[in-house]
Short mmCIF file of C-alpha atoms and ligand atoms in Angstrom, two decimals:
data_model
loop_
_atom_site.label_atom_id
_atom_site.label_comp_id
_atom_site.label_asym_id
_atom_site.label_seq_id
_atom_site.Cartn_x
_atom_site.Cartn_y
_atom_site.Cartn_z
CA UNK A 98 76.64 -69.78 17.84
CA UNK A 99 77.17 -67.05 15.33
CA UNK A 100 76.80 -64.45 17.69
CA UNK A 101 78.07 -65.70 20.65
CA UNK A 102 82.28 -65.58 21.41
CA UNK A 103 83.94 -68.97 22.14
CA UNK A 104 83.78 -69.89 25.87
CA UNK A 105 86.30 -68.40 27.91
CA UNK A 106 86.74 -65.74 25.75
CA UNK A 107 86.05 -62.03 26.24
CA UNK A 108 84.92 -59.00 24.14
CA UNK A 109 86.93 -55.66 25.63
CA UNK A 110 83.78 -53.90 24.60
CA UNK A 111 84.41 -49.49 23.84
CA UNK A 112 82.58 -48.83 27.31
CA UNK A 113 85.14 -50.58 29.30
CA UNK A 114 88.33 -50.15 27.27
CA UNK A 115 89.62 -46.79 29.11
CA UNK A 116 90.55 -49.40 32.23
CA UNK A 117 92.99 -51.41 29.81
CA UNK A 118 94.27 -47.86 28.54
CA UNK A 119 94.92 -46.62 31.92
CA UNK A 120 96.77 -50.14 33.29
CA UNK A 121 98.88 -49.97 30.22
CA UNK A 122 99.81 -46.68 30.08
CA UNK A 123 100.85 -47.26 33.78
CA UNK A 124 102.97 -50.21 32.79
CA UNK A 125 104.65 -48.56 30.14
CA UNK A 126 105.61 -45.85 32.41
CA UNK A 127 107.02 -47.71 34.82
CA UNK A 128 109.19 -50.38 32.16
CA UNK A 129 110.33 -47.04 30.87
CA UNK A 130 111.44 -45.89 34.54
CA UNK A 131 113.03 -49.29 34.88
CA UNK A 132 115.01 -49.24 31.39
CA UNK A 133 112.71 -51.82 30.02
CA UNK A 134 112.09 -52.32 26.15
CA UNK A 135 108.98 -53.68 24.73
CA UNK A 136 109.32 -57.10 22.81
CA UNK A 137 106.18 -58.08 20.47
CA UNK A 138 106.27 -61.95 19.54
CA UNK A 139 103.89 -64.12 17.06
CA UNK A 140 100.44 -65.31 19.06
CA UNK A 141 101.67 -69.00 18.01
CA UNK A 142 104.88 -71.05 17.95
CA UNK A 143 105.88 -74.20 17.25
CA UNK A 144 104.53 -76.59 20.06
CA UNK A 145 108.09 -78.12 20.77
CA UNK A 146 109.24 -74.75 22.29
CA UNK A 147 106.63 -74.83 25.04
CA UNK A 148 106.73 -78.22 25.84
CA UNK A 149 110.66 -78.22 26.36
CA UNK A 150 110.14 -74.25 28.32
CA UNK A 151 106.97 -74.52 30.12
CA UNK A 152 107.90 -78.59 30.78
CA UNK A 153 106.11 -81.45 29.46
CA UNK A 154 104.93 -82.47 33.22
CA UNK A 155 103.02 -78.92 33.81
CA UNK A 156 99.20 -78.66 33.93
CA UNK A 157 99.56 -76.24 31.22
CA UNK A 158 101.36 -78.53 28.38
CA UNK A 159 99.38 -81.42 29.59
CA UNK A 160 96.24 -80.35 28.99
CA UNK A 161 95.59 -76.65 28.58
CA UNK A 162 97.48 -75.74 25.21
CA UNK A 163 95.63 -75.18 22.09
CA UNK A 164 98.04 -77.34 19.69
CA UNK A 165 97.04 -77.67 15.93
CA UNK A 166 98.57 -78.89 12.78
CA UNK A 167 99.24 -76.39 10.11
CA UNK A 168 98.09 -76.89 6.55
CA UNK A 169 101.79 -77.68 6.07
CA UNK A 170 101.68 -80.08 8.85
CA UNK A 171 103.67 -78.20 11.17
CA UNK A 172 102.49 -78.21 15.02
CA UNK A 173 101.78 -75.65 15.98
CA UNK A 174 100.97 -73.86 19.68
CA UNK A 175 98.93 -70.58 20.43
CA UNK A 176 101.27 -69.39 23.16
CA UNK A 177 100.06 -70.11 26.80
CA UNK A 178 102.29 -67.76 28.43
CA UNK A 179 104.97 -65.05 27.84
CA UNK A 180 108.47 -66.03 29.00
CA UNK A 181 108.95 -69.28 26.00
CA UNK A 182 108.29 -66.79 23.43
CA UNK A 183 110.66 -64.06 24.56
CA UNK A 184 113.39 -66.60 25.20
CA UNK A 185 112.93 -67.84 21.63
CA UNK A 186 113.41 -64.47 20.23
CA UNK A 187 116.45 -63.79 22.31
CA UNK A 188 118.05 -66.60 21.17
CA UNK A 189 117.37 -66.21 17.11
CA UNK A 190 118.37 -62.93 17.07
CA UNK A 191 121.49 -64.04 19.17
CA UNK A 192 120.60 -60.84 21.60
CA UNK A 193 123.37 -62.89 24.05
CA UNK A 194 125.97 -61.88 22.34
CA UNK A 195 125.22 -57.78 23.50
CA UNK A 196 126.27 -56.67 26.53
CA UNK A 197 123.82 -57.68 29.18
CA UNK A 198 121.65 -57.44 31.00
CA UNK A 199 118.78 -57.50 28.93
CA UNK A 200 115.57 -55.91 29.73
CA UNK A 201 112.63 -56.57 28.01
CA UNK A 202 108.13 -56.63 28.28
CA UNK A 203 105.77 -57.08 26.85
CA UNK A 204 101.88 -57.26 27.09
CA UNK A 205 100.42 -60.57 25.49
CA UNK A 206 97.40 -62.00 25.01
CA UNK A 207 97.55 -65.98 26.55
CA UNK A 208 95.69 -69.53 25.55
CA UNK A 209 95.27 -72.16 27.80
CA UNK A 210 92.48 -74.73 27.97
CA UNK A 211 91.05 -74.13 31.48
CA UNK A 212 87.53 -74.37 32.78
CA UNK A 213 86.77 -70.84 32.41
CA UNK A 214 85.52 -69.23 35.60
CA UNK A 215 86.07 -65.70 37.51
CA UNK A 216 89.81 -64.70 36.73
CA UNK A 217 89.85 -67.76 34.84
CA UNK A 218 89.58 -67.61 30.96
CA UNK A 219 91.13 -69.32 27.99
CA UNK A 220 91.92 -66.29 26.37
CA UNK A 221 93.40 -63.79 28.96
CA UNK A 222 96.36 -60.65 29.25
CA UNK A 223 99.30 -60.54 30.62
CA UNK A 224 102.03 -57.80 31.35
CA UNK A 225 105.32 -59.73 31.82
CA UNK A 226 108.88 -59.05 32.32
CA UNK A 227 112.15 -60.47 31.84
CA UNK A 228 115.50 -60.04 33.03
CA UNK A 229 118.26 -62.12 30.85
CA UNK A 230 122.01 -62.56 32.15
CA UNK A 231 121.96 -61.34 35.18
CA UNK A 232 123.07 -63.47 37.83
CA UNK A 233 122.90 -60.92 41.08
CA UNK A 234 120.03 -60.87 42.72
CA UNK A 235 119.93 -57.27 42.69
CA UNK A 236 117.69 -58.77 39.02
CA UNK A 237 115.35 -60.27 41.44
CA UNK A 238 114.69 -57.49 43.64
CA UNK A 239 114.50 -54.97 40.54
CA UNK A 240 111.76 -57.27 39.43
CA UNK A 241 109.64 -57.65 42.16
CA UNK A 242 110.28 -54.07 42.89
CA UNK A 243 108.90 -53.64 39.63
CA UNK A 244 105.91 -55.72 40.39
CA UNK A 245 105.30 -53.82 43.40
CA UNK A 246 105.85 -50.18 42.19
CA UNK A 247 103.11 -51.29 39.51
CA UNK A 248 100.77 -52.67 41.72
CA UNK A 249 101.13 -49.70 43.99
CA UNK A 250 100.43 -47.70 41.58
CA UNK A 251 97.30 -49.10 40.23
CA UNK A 252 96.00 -48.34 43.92
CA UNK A 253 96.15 -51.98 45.22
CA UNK A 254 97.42 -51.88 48.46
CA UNK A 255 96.30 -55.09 50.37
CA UNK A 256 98.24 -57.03 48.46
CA UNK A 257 100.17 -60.32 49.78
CA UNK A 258 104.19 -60.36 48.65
CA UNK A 259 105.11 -64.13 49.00
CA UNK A 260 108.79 -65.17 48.31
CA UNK A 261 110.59 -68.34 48.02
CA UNK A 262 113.60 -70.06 46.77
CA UNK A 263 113.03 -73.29 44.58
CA UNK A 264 117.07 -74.14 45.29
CA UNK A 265 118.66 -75.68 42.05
CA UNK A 266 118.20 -78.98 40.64
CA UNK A 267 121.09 -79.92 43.16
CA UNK A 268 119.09 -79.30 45.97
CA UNK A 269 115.75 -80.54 44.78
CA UNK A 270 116.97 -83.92 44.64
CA UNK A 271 117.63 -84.49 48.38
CA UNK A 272 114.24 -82.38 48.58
CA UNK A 273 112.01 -84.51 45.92
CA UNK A 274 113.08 -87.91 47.91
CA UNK A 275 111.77 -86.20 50.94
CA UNK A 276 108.93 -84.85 49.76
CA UNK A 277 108.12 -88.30 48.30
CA UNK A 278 108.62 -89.95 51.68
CA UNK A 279 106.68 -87.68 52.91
CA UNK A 280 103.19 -88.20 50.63
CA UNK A 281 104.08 -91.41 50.28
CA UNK A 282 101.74 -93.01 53.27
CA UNK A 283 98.95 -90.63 51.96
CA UNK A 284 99.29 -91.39 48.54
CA UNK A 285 95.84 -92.60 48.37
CA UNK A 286 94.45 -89.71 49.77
CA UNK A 287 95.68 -87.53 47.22
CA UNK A 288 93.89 -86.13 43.91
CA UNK A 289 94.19 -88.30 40.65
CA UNK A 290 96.25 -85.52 39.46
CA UNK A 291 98.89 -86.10 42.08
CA UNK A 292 98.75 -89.49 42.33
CA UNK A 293 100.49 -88.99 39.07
CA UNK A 294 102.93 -86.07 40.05
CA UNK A 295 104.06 -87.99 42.70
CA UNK A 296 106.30 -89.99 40.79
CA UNK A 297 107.07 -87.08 37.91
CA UNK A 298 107.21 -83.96 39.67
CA UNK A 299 106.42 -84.22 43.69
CA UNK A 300 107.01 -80.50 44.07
CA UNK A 301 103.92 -79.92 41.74
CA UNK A 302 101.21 -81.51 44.82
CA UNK A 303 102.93 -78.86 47.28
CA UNK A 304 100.92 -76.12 45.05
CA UNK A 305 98.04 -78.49 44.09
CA UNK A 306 94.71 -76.37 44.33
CA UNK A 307 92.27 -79.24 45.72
CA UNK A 308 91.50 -78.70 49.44
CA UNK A 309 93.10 -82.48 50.81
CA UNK A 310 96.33 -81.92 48.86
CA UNK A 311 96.71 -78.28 50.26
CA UNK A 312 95.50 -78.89 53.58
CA UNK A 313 98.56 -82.51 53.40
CA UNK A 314 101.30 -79.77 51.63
CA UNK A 315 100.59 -77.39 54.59
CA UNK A 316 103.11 -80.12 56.74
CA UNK A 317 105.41 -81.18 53.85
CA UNK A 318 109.07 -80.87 54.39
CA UNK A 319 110.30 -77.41 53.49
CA UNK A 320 112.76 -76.80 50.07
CA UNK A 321 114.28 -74.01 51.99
CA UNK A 322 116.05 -76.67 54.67
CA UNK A 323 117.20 -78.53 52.08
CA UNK A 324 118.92 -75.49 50.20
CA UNK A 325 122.48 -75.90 48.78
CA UNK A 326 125.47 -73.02 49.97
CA UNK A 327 125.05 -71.04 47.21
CA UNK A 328 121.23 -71.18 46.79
CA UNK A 329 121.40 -70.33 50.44
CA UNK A 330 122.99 -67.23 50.08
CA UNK A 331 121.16 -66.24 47.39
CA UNK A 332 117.91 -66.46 49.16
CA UNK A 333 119.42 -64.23 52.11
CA UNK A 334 120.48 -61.54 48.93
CA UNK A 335 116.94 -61.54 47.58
CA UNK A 336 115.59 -60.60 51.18
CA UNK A 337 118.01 -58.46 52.28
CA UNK A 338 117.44 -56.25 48.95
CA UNK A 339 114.19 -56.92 49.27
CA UNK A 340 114.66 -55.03 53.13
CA UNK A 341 116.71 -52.28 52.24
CA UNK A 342 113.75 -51.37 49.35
CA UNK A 343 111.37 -51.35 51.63
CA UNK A 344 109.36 -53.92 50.07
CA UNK A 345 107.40 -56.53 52.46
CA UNK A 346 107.37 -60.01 51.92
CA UNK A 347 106.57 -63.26 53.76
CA UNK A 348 108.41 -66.63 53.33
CA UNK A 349 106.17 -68.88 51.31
CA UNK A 350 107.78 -72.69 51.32
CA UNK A 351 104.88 -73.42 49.57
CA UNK A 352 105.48 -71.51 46.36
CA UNK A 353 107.43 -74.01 43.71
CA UNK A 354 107.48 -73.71 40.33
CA UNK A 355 108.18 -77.34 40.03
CA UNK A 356 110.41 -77.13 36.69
CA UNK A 357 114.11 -78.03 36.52
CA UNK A 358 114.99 -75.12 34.75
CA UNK A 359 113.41 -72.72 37.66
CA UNK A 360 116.19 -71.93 40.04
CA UNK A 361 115.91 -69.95 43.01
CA UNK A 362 113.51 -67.20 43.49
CA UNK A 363 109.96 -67.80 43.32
CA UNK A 364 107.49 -65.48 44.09
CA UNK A 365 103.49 -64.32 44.10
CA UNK A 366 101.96 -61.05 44.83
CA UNK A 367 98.20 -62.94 46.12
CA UNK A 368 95.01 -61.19 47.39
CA UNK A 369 91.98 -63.21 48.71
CA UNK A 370 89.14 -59.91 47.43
CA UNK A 371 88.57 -61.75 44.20
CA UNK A 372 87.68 -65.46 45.18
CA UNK A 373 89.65 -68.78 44.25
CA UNK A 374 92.06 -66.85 41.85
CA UNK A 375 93.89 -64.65 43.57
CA UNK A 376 97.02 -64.60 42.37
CA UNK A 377 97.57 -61.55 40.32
CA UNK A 378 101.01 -61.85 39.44
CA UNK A 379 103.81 -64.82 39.27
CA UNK A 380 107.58 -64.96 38.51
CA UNK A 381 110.94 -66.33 39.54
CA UNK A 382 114.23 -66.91 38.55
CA UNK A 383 115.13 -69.77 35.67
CA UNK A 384 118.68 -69.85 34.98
CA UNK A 385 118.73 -73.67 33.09
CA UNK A 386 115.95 -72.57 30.72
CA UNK A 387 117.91 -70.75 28.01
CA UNK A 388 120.46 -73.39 27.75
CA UNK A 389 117.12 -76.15 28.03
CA UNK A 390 115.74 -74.03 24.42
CA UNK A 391 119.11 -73.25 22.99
CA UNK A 392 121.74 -74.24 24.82
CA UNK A 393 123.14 -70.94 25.82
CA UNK A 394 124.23 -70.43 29.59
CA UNK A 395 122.25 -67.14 30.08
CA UNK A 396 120.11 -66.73 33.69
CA UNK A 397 116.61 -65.18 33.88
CA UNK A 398 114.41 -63.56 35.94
CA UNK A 399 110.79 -62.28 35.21
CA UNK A 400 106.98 -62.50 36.16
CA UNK A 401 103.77 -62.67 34.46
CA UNK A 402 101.00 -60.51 35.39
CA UNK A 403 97.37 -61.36 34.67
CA UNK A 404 95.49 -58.15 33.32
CA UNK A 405 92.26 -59.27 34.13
CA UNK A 406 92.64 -60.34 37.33
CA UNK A 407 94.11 -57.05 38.06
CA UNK A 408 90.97 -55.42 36.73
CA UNK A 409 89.09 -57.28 38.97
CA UNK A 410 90.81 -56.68 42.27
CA UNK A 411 90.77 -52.67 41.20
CA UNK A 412 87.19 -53.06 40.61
CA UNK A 413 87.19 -54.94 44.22
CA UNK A 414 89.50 -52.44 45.70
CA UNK A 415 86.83 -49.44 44.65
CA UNK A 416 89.96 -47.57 42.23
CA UNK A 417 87.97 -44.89 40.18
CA UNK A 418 89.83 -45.45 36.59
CA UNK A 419 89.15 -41.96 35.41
CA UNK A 420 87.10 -42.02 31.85
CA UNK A 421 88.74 -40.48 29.05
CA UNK A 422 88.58 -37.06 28.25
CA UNK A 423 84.88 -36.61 26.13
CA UNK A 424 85.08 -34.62 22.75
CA UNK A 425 85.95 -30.89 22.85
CA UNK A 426 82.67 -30.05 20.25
CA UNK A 427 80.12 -31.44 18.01
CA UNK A 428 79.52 -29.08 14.59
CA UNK A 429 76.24 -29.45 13.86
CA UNK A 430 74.92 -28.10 10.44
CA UNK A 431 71.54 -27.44 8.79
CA UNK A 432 71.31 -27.56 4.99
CA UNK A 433 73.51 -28.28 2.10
CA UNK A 434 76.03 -25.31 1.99
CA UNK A 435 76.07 -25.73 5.72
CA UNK A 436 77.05 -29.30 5.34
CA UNK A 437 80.09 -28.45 3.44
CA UNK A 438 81.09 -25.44 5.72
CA UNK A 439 81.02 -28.02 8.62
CA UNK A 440 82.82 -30.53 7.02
CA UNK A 441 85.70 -28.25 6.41
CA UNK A 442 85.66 -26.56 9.82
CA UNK A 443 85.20 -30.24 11.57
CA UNK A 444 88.58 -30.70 9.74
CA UNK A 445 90.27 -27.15 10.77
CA UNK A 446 89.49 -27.48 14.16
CA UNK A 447 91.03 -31.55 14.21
CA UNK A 448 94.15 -30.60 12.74
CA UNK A 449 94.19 -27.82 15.18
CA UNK A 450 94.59 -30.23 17.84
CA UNK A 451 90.76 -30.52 19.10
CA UNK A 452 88.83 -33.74 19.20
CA UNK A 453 85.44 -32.75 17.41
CA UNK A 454 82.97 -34.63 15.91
CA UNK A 455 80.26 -34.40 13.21
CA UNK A 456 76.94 -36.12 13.10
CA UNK A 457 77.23 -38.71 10.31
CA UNK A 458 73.58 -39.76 10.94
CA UNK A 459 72.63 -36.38 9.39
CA UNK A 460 69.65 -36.14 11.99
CA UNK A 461 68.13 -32.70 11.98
CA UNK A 462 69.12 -30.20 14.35
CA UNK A 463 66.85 -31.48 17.21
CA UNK A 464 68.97 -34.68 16.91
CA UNK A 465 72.12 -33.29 16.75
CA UNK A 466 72.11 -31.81 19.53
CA UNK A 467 70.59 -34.70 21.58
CA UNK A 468 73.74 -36.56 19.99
CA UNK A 469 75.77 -33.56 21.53
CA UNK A 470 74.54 -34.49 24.92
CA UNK A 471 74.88 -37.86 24.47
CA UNK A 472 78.57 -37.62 23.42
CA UNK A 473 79.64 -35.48 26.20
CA UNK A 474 80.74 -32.50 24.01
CA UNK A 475 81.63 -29.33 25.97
CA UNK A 476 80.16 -27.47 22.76
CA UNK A 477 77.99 -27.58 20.23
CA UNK A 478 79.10 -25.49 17.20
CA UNK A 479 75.96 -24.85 15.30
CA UNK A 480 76.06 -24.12 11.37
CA UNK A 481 73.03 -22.81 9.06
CA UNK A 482 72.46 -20.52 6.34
CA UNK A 483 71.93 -17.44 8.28
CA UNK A 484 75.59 -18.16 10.27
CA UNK A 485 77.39 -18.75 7.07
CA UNK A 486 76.10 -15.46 5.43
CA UNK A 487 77.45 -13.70 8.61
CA UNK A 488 80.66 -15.68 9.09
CA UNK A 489 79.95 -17.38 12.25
CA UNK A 490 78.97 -20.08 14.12
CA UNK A 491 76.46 -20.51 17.27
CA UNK A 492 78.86 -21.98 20.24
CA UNK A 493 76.51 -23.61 22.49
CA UNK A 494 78.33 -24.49 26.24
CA UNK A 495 76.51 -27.54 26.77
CA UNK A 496 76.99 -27.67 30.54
CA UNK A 497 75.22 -24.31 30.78
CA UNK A 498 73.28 -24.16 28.11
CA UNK A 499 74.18 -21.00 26.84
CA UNK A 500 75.01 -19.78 23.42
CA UNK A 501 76.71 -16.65 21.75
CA UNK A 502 77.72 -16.04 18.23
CA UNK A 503 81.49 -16.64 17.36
CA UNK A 504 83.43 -16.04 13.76
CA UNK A 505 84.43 -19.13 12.23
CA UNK A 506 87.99 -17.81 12.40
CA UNK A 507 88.11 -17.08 15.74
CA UNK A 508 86.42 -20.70 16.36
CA UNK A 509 89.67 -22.60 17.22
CA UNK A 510 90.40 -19.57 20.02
CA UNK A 511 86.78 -20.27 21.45
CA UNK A 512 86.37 -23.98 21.80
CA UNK A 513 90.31 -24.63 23.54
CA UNK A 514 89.31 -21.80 26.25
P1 ATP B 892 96.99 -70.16 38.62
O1 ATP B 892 97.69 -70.81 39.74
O2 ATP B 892 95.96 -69.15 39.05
O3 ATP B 892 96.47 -71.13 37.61
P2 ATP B 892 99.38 -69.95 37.10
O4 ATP B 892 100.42 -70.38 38.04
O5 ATP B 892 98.88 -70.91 36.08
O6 ATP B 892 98.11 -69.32 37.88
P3 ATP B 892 101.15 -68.22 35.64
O7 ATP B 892 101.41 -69.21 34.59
O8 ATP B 892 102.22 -67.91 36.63
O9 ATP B 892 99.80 -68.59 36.41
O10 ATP B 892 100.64 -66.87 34.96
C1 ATP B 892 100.88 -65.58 35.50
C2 ATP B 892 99.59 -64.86 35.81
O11 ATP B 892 98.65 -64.92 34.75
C3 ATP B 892 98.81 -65.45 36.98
O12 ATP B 892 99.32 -65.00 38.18
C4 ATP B 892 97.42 -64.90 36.73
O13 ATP B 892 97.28 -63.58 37.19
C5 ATP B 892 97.32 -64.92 35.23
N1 ATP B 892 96.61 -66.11 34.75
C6 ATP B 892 97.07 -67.38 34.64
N2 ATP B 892 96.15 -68.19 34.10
C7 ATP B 892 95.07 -67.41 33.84
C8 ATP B 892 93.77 -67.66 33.25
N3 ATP B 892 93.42 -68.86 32.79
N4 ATP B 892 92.91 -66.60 33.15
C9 ATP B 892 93.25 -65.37 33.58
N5 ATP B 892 94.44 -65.08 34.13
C10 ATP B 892 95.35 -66.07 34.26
MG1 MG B 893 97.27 -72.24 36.03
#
């Protein structure tokens, strides 16, 4: 127990942590190209905001959240997913009353409850986005742009674009009583879980994961013929900006997000290299959530991207995440006044800009300069008696193996080369 992490959890152990540097650095750079600002939000809220955002007939706030009570009886929630939490923030810091729009991400880490499985944990990452007060769908497109410019640049390129439009809750009335009629003379046949959407949430079976339900959803009345005017038109923006980008898509009727406050565009980026969980990244449009959380007429727009699902398909996809650079040099020292020579050197040469090590093992010199090879150093800078009574070092180039005397002043000059 001890020494084993909770299930669903996972170390990011030092070996592997150069393939989260490199995703986020790529992020970053592309928020930044977009005008995005980072947002950083508590790891826990109070469990009313994600019931009334997420929706108290989802999966996730019915029986995937990790919900406590405080010591000062407070309940509270370790967030599940991204958007609640920005949306919070955006309204306490009354960020609406700016000039919009307002562009904002963030990388978070995620709770939910889940049976834990490949690209299914109950801790996991996500890079999200949001877009608040924009009504165009020029918002849309930027964001899936966004998506796609990211994933692009990660070196994914078989990846699926689905789009849909979830219509407003206008439209998803006449659309709900035909979905029902629709399940209704298989109601029987569907999973326990639906059974119980049916009456709830219907559009929730459409993107129900067990085999019957899909294989029933695949004939289900479509939202998008039951659209309103304006909902219409808004669906033929999103493509057409989606066209003139450049960006591929194909029309999904089976994507819902099957929340009132979702409006609009939904969409997935999906791949089928990394099994059952293949969908890398998630978002839409939700323009009744702010006022829903704080009654503020403000649209959004965002996605949610799952870090290590992304890892995975990279990993599947054969992308070489380049290692970072090693260390520049290794001082290794023999003897007490050497030990004090290399101390102050290792310290020189740091401030100088190189990334240099010393052996804090204090291994003789046969050791050290095993630890040199092990570490990757392009040099070994080798310090004993006889070098200090002369004023220099030995510079061994480890990848050739060859050595030549250098001053200690003229050490800095040597080692950037
Ligand atoms: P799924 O249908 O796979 O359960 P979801 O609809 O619950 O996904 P979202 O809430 O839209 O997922 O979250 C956005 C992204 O976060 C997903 O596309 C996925 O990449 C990632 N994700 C969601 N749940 C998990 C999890 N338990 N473990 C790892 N990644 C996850
Ligand atoms: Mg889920």
């Amino acid at each position: 127990m001890l020494t084993t992490a909770p299930k669903g959890t996972k170390d990011i152990m030092p070996d592997q942590i150069y393939k989260w540097h490199y995703v986020e650095k790529k992020f970053r750079e592309i928020a930044d190209k977009y005008g995005y600002s980072e947002i950083r939000t508590p790891v826990f809220e109070h469990t009313e905001l994600f019931t009334r955002s997420v929706g108290d007939t989802t999966d996730i706030v019915q029986k995937e959240m990790y919900t406590f009570q405080d010591l000062g009886n407070r309940s509270i929630t370790l967030r599940p997913e991204g958007t609640a939490s920005v949306v919070r923030a955006f309204l306490e810091h009354k960020v609406y009353a700016n000039p919009q729009p307002t562009k904002i991400y963030y990388e978070t880490s995620c709770y939910r409850y889940e049976k834990p499985q490949s690209g299914r944990l109950r801790e996991f990452h996500q890079f999200g986005v949001e877009v608040f007060g924009a009504e165009s769908m020029i918002a849309d497109a930027e964001i899936i742009s966004f998506a796609n410019d990211f994933l692009t640049e990660c070196g994914i390129d078989n990846l699926k674009l689905k789009i849909n439009s979830v219509g407003c809750p206008s439209c998803r009335e006449k659309y709900k009583s035909a979905l029902k009629d629709y399940f209704r003379p298989h109601l029987d046949k569907l999973c326990e879980n639906c059974k119980d959407r049916f009456d709830r949430n219907p559009m929730r079976i459409i993107d129900c994961k067990s085999p019957e339900d899909h294989e029933l959803a695949l004939n289900a009345p479509s939202i998008l013929d039951y659209l309103c005017t304006d909902c219409k038109a808004s669906f033929e923006e999103v493509k057409e900006n989606l066209d003139t980008l450049g960006i591929e898509y194909e029309i999904d009727p089976t994507i819902v997000r099957g929340l009132d406050y979702y409006t609009k565009t939904a969409f997935e980026f999906v791949t089928d290299k990394i099994g059952a969980q293949g969908t890398v990244c998630g978002g839409g449009r939700y323009d009744n959530l702010m006022y829903e959380v704080g009654e503020q007429d403000v649209p959004g727009v965002g996605f949610g991207l799952g870090i290590e699902r992304l890892l995975l398909l990279m990993d599947a996809c054969g992308v070489e995440i380049p290692k970072a650079d090693s260390m520049d040099a290794l001082i290794v020292f023999m003897g007490e006044d050497a030990r004090k020579v290399a101390l102050k050197i290792t310290k020189e040469l740091r401030q100088k800009g190189l990334k240099v090590d010393i052996d804090a093992m204090e291994r003789n010199i046969k050791g050290q300069l095993k630890y040199a090879d092990r570490l990757g150093v392009r040099y070994a800078v080798v310090i004993g008696d006889d070098e200090i009574l002369n004023g220099e070092a030995q510079v061994r180039d480890m990848r050739i193996s060859e050595q030549k005397a250098v001053p200690f002043s003229k050490l800095y000059e040597e080692l950037s080369k």
